[in-house]
Amino acid sequence: MALGTDGAKTFTRDTNYISDRITTDGADGWPVEPGRYRLVVARACPWANRAIIVRRLLGLERVLSMGVCGPTHDVNSWTFDLDPGGLDPVLQIPRIKDAYLKRFPDYPRGITVPAIVDVPSGGVVTNEFNQITLDLSTQWGEHHREGAPDLYPEALREEMDEVMHRVYTEVNNGVYRAGFAGDQTAYDAAYDRLFAALDWLSERLADRRYLMGESITEADVRLFTTLVRFDPVYHGHFKCNRSKLTEMPVLWAYARDLFQTPGFGDTVDFADIKSHYYEVHRDVNPTGIVPKGPDLSDWLTMHGREALGGKPFGDGTPPGPVAQDELVPPGHGVS
């Protein structure tokens, strides 16, 4: 929490991440190598959900393994409580904190997901979530599946970066700014900023199927992971309650369009999402009670966005079925 210029208690995210990159040329000492690294995620986390989606859309499952933490954590970080014996089967550790400390014994900052771990050494390489997904697109190209979409088209990057920056500051982080505001002034300002941005996005998407035009890009991935959590969590838990997503016609149709696209909805675990926010954030929800609602069946209803044209994967193709060992558990998604 930080004080704003008006003295308001404004939520400020710690953005000092491990900035090492895994690149084709290995400039930071971490060259792209199939099988060497493990992406550690939690399906509950919107930042990690981005990486899950991008990895799946690009078909990197066979070269970049994935470890999945449970939905809750304590002060010592995310744990592998979903795995037999509570140990990640590849890294053989009970919590992701161990990989951070393996590389940095006195690591002083937050232990976050997504993180990419160097399997041979057991140490974390990076947790810079914004760069991780871009590098999966631009540095791992040799290992993309046939028909993988171009999620970061070079011709669109300047505009894309501006759009993604606004989505991050005003929406992805905006819901947290509202939810963790320390006083009424900070909350009111965060609320107004968030819904101003959602109104802007509604206008932008009114006559184009995706944020950058006719095809899905990284920008859509980044917005989707907040929208899919909006009604189950942010509307009530974070007091972002001017409107539900289902009451914002353009964004609701856009979100359903993406949800029904292979690679998006099949990565979403609503049970983990609700468990994480309502059980972990005891300063916001002291009882830890997880609400039963909302009804999620509408995510599979017709959205009508195909009338705007476009090709979701550009000149590419949809990803294949989710690997059996990476399926969202029965009852955790929408059926």
PDB file of C-alpha atoms in Angstrom, residues 6 8 183-190:
ATOM      1  CA  ASP A   6      -3.782  13.298  -2.155  1.00  0.00           C
ATOM      2  CA  ALA A   8      -5.149   8.293  -0.226  1.00  0.00           C
ATOM      3  CA  ASP A 183      -9.569   4.132   2.132  1.00  0.00           C
ATOM      4  CA  GLN A 184     -12.649   5.507   0.409  1.00  0.00           C
ATOM      5  CA  THR A 185     -10.781   8.090  -1.663  1.00  0.00           C
ATOM      6  CA  ALA A 186      -8.411   5.492  -3.111  1.00  0.00           C
ATOM      7  CA  TYR A 187     -11.289   3.102  -3.821  1.00  0.00           C
ATOM      8  CA  ASP A 188     -13.427   5.730  -5.535  1.00  0.00           C
ATOM      9  CA  ALA A 189     -10.556   6.749  -7.799  1.00  0.00           C
ATOM     10  CA  ALA A 190      -9.724   3.114  -8.645  1.00  0.00           C
TER      11      ALA A 190
END
